[in-house]
Tab-separated table of C-alpha atoms and ligand atoms in Angstrom:
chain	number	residue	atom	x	y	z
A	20	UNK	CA	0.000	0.000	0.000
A	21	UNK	CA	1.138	3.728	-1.249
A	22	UNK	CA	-0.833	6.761	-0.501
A	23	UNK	CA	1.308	8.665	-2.772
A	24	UNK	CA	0.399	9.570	-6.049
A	25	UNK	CA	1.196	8.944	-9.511
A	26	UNK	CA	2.282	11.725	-11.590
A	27	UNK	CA	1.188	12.138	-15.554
A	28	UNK	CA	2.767	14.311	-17.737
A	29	UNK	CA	2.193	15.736	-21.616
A	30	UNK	CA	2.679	19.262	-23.396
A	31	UNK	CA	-1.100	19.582	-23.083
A	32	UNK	CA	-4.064	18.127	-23.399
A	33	UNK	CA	-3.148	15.011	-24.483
A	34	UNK	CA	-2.207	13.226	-21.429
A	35	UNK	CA	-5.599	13.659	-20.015
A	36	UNK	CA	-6.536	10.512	-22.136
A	37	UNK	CA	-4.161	8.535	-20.116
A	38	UNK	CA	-5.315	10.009	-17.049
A	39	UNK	CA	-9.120	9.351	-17.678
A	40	UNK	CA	-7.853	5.837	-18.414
A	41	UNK	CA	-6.690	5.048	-15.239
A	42	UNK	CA	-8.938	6.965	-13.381
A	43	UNK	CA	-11.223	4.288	-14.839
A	44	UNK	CA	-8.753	1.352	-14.111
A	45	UNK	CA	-7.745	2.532	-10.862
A	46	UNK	CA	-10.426	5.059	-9.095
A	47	UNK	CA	-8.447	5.249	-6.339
A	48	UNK	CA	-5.264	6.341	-6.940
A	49	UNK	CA	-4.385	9.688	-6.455
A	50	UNK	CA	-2.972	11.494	-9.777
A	51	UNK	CA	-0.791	14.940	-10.524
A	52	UNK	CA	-0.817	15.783	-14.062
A	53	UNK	CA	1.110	18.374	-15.475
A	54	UNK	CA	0.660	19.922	-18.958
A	55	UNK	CA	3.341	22.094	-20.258
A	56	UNK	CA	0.727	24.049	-22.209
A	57	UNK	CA	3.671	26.991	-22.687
A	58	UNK	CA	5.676	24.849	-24.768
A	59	UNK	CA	3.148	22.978	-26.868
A	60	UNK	CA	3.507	21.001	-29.321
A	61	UNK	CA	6.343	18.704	-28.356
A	62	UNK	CA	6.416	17.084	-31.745
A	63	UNK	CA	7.837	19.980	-33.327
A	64	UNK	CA	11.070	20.125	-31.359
A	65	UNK	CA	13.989	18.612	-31.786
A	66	UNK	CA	15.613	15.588	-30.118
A	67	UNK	CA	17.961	17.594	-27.739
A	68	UNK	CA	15.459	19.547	-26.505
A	69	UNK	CA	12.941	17.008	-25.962
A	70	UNK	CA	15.762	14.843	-23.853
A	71	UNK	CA	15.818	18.448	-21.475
A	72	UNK	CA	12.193	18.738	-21.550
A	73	UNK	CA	11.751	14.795	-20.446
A	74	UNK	CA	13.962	15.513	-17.448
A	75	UNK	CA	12.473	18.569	-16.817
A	76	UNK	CA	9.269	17.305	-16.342
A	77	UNK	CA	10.033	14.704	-14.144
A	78	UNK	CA	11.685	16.403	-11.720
A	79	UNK	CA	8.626	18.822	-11.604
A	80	UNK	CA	6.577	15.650	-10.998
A	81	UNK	CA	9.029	13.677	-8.491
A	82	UNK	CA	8.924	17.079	-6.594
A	83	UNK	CA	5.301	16.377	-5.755
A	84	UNK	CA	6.720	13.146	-3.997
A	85	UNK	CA	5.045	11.226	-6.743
A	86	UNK	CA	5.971	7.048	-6.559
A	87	UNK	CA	5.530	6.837	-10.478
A	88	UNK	CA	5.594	8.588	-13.210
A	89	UNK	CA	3.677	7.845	-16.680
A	90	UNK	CA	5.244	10.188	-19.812
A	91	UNK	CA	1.700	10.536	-21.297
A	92	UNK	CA	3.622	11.725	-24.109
A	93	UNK	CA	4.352	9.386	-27.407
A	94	UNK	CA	7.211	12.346	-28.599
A	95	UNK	CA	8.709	12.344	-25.319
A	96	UNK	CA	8.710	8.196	-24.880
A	97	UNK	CA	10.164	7.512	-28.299
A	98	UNK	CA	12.586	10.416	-28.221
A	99	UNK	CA	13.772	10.117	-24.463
A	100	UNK	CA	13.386	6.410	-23.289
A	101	UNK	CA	16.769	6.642	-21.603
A	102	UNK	CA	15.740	9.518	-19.864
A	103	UNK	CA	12.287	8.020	-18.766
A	104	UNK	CA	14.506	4.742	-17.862
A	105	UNK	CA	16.855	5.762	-15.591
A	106	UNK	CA	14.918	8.296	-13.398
A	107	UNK	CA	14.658	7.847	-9.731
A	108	UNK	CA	11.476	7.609	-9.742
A	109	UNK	CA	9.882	4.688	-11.833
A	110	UNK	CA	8.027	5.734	-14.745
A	111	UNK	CA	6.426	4.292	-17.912
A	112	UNK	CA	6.250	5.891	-21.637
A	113	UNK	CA	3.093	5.124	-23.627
A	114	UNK	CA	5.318	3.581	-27.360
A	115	UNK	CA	5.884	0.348	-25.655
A	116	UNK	CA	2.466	-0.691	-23.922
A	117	UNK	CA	1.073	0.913	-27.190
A	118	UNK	CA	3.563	-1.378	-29.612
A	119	UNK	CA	2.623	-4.519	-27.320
A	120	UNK	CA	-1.215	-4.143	-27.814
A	121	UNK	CA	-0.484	-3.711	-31.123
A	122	UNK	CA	1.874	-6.205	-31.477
A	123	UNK	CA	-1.444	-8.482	-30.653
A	124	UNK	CA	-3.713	-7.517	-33.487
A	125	UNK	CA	-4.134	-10.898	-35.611
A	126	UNK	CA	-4.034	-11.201	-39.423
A	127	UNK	CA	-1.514	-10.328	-41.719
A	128	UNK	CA	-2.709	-6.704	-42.834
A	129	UNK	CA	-0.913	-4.002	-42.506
A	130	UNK	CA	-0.546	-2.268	-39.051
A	131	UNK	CA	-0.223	1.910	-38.681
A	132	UNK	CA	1.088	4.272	-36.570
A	133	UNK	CA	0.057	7.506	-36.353
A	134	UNK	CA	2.570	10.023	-34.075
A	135	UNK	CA	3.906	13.688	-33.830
A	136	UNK	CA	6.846	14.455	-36.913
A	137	UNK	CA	9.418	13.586	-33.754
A	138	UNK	CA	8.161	10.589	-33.372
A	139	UNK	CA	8.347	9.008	-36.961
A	140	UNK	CA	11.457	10.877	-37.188
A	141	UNK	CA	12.633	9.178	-34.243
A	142	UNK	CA	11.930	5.522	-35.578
A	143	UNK	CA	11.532	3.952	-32.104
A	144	UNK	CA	7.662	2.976	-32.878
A	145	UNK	CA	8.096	1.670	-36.081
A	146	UNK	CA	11.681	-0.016	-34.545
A	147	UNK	CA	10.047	-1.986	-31.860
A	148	UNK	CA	6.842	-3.035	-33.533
A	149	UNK	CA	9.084	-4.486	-36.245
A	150	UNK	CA	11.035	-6.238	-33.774
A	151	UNK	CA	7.270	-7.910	-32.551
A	152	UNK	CA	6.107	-8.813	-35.851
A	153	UNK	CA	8.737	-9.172	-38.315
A	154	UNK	CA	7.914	-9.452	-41.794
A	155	UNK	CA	4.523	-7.353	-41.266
A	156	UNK	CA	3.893	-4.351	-43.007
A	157	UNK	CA	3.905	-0.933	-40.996
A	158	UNK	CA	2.604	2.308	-42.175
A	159	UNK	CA	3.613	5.028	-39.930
A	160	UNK	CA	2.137	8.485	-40.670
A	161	UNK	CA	3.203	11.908	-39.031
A	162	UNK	CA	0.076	14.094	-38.563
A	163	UNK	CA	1.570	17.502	-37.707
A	164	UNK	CA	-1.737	19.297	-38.249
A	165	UNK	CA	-3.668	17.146	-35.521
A	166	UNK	CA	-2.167	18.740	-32.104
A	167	UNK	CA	-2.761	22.210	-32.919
A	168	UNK	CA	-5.958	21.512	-34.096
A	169	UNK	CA	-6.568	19.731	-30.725
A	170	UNK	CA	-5.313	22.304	-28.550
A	171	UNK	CA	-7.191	25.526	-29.999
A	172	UNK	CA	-10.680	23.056	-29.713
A	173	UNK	CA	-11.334	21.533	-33.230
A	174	UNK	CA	-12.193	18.157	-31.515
A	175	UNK	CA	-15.232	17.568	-32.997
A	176	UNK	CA	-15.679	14.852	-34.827
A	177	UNK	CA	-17.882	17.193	-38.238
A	178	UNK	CA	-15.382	20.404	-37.439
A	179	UNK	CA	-14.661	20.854	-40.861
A	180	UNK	CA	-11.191	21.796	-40.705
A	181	UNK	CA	-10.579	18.784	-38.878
A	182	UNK	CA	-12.376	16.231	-40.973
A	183	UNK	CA	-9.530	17.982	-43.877
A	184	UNK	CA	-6.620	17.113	-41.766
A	185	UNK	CA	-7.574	13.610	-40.699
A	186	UNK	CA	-8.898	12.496	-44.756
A	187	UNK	CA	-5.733	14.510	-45.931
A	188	UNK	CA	-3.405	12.570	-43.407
A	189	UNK	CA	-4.823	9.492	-43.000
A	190	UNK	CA	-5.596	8.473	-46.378
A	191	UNK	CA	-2.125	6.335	-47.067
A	192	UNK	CA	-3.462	4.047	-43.966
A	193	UNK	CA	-6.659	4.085	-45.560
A	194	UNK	CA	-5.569	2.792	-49.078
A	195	UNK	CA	-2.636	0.358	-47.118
A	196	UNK	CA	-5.894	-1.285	-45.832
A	197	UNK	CA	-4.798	-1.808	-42.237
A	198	UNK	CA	-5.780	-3.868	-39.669
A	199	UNK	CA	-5.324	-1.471	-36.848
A	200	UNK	CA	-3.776	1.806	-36.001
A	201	UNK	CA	-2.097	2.609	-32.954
A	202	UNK	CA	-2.810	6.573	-31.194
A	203	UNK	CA	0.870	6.915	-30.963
A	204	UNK	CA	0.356	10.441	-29.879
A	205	UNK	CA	-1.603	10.894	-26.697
A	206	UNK	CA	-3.779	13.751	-28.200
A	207	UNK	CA	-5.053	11.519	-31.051
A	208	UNK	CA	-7.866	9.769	-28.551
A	209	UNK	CA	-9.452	13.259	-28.052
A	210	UNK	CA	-10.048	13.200	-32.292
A	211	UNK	CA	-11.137	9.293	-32.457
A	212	UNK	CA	-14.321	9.549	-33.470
A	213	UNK	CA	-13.123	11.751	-36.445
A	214	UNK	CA	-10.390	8.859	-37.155
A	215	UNK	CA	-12.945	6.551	-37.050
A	216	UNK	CA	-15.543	7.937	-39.102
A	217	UNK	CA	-12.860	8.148	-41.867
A	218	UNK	CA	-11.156	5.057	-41.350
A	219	UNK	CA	-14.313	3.035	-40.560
A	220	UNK	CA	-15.041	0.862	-37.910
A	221	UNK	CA	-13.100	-2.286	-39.631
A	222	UNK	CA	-10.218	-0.781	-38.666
A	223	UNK	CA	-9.154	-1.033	-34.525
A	224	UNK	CA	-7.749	1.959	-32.740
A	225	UNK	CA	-5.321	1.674	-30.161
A	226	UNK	CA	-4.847	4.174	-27.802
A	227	UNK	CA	-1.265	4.494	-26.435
A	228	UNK	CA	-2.887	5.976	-23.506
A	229	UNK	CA	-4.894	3.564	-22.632
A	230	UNK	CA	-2.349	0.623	-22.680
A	231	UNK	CA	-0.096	2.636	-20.619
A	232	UNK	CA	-2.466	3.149	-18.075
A	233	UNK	CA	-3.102	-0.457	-17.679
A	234	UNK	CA	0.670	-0.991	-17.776
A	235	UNK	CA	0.919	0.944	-15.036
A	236	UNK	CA	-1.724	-0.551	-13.187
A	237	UNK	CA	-0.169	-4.256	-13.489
A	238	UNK	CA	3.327	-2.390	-12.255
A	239	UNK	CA	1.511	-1.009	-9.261
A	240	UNK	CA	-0.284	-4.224	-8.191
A	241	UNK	CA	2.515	-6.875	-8.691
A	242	UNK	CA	4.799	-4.987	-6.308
A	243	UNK	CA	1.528	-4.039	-3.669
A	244	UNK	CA	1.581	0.012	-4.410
A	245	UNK	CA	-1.444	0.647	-5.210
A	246	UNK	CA	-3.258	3.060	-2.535
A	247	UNK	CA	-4.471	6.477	-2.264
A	248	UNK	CA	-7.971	8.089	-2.098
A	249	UNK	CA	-8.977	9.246	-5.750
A	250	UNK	CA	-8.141	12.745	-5.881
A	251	UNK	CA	-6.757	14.632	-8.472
A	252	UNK	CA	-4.566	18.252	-9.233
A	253	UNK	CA	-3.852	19.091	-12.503
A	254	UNK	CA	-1.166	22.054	-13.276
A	255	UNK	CA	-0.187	23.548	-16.325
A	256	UNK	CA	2.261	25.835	-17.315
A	257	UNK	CA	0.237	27.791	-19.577
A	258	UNK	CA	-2.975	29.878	-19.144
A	259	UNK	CA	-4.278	27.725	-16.169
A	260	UNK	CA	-8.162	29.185	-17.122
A	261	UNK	CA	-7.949	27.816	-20.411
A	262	UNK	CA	-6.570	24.965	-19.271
A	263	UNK	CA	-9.321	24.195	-17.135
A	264	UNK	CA	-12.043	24.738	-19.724
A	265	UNK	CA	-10.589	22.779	-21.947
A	266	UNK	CA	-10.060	19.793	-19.604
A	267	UNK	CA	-13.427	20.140	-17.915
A	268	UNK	CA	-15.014	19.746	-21.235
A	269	UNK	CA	-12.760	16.806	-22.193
A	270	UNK	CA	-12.832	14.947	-18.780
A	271	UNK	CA	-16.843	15.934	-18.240
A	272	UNK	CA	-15.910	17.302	-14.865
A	273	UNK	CA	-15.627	20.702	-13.464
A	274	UNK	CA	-11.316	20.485	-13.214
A	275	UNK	CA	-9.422	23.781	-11.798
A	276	UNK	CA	-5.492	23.568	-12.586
A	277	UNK	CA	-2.879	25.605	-11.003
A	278	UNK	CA	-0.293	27.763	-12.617
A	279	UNK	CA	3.047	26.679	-12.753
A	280	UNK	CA	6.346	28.593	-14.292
A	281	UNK	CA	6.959	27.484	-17.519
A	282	UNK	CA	10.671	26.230	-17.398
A	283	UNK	CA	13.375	27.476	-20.337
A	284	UNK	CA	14.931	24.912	-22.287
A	285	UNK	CA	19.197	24.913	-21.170
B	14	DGL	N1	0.667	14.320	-26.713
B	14	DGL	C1	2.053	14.284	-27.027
B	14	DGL	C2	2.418	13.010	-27.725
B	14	DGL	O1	1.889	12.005	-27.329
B	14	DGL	C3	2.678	15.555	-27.525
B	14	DGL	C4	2.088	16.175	-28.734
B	14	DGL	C5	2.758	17.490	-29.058
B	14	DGL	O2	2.883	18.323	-28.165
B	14	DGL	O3	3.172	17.667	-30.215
B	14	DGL	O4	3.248	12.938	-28.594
C-alpha cells in the first residue's frame, strides 16, 4: 500500500486521455498531471530539446513526492526512453504498452502508426513493432496538423477543418488497408471519433494511452503500491483558465489547474 500519487505528464491536453484511463482502471489512486501548455507542441522540437524537456518534467513531478511517473507523451517516450529509464522515480512511456497491444492484433494486414513528426522521425515505434512482428507491413504516418488543431478546440468529430486534416493525413493508412492503427500520440484519442468515421469501424484503434495506463496498473499491483484516495490536481504551465475549460469539457468534470512557471529549455 502507497498513498502517494502517480504523476502524468504531456505538453497539453493530451495526457488527459491517459489520465481518464486510469482513473477508470484505478479510481483510487491519487494522480498529478502536469501539462506544459507553454511549450506545446512537443512534436515539433527537436531531439535535444525534448531529452531536457523529459527531465524537466520529471523532476517537476518527483517534486510532488510522486511514486511513479507515466510520460503521457508518445514524442517524449520515443525520443527520451533513456531519460524516462533511468529516473529515480519509476516511470512508464506510452510507445511500448502501445507497440505490445499492437503487437497483438491478428491477421496479416498491414498495421499503422500515427505520431507527432518527432516521433516518426525518431523511428523507435516503427523499430520496436518491427522487432514484434517481423515481416509485417507498418505504415507510420506523421500528422503535424492534428495537435494544434486539438489544442485551440477543433475536436469535434464534423469540425470541418478537422475532418480535412484527418482524410488529408490518413488516407495512405486508408488505401494500405490496415488492420489497426495505434494513437501513438496521446492527443489523437481526443479526435477518435473523427479517425474513425474516416477510417471506418473495420479498422481497430489503439490508444497508447490507454495501454499505458493499464501498464501501469499491473506495475503497481505486482509490487503491492497501489493506494491512495482518488483525488486529483492538474497544473499547467500555460494559461491555467484555459486549461481548465478545456479539460473540464474533455474529462466531463468541473477540473481547476494551477499555474506553474513554464521552465526554459538549457
Ligand atoms: N501528446 C504528445 C504526444 O503524445 C505531444 C504532442 C505534441 O505536443 O506535439 O506525442
Amino acid at each position: 500500500m502507497d498513498n502517494r500519487a502517480i504523476g502524468i505528464f504531456d505538453s497539453g491536453l493530451g495526457g488527459l486521455t491517459a489520465a481518464a484511463a486510469l482513473r477508470e482502471l484505478m479510481p483510487g489512486e491519487n494522480i498529478i498531471y502536469f501539462a506544459d501548455s507553454a511549450r506545446v507542441p512537443y512534436g515539433a522540437k527537436s531531439r535535444d530539446e525534448l531529452l531536457i524537456i523529459a527531465r524537466q518534467d520529471l523532476e517537476l513531478l518527483s517534486s510532488f513526492s510522486v511514486k511513479f511517473i507515466i510520460a503521457a507523451c508518445g514524442t517524449v517516450s520515443s525520443n527520451a526512453s533513456r531519460v524516462l529509464e533511468s529516473f529515480s522515480v519509476p516511470t512508464i512511456g506510452v510507445l511500448k504498452p502501445g507497440i505490445r497491444d499492437m503487437s497483438l492484433i491478428p491477421g496479416d494486414s498491414p498495421l499503422g502508426i500515427i505520431a507527432t513528426q518527432a516521433s516518426i522521425r525518431a523511428g523507435a515505434f516503427r523499430r520496436e513493432l518491427e522487432r514484434l512482428c517481423p515481416g509485417r507491413e507498418i505504415i507510420d504516418l506523421p500528422c503535424p496538423r492534428f495537435v494544434p488543431l486539438i489544442e485551440s478546440g477543433h475536436t469535434g468529430a464534423d469540425d470541418p477543418e478537422l475532418k480535412e486534416a484527418v482524410e488529408h493525413s490518413l488516407a495512405p493508412a486508408k488505401e494500405a488497408g490496415i488492420a489497426a492503427l495505434l494513437l501513438g500520440c496521446t492527443h489523437y484519442g481526443i479526435i477518435a471519433q473523427a479517425i474513425e468515421n474516416f477510417l471506418g469501424s473495420g479498422v481497430k484503434l489503439v490508444s497508447a494511452s490507454h495501454s499505458a495506463a493499464q501498464a501501469a496498473k499491473l506495475w503497481l499491483e505486482q509490487r503491492g503500491l497501489t493506494g491512495g484516495s482518488g483525488e486529483a490536481l492538474y497544473y499547467t504551465s500555460g494559461d491555467a483558465g484555459e486549461f481548465s475549460a478545456a479539460a473540464s469539457r474533455l474529462l466531463g468534470r468541473e477540473i481547476r489547474a494551477g499555474h506553474l512557471p513554464p521552465m526554459d529549455i538549457k
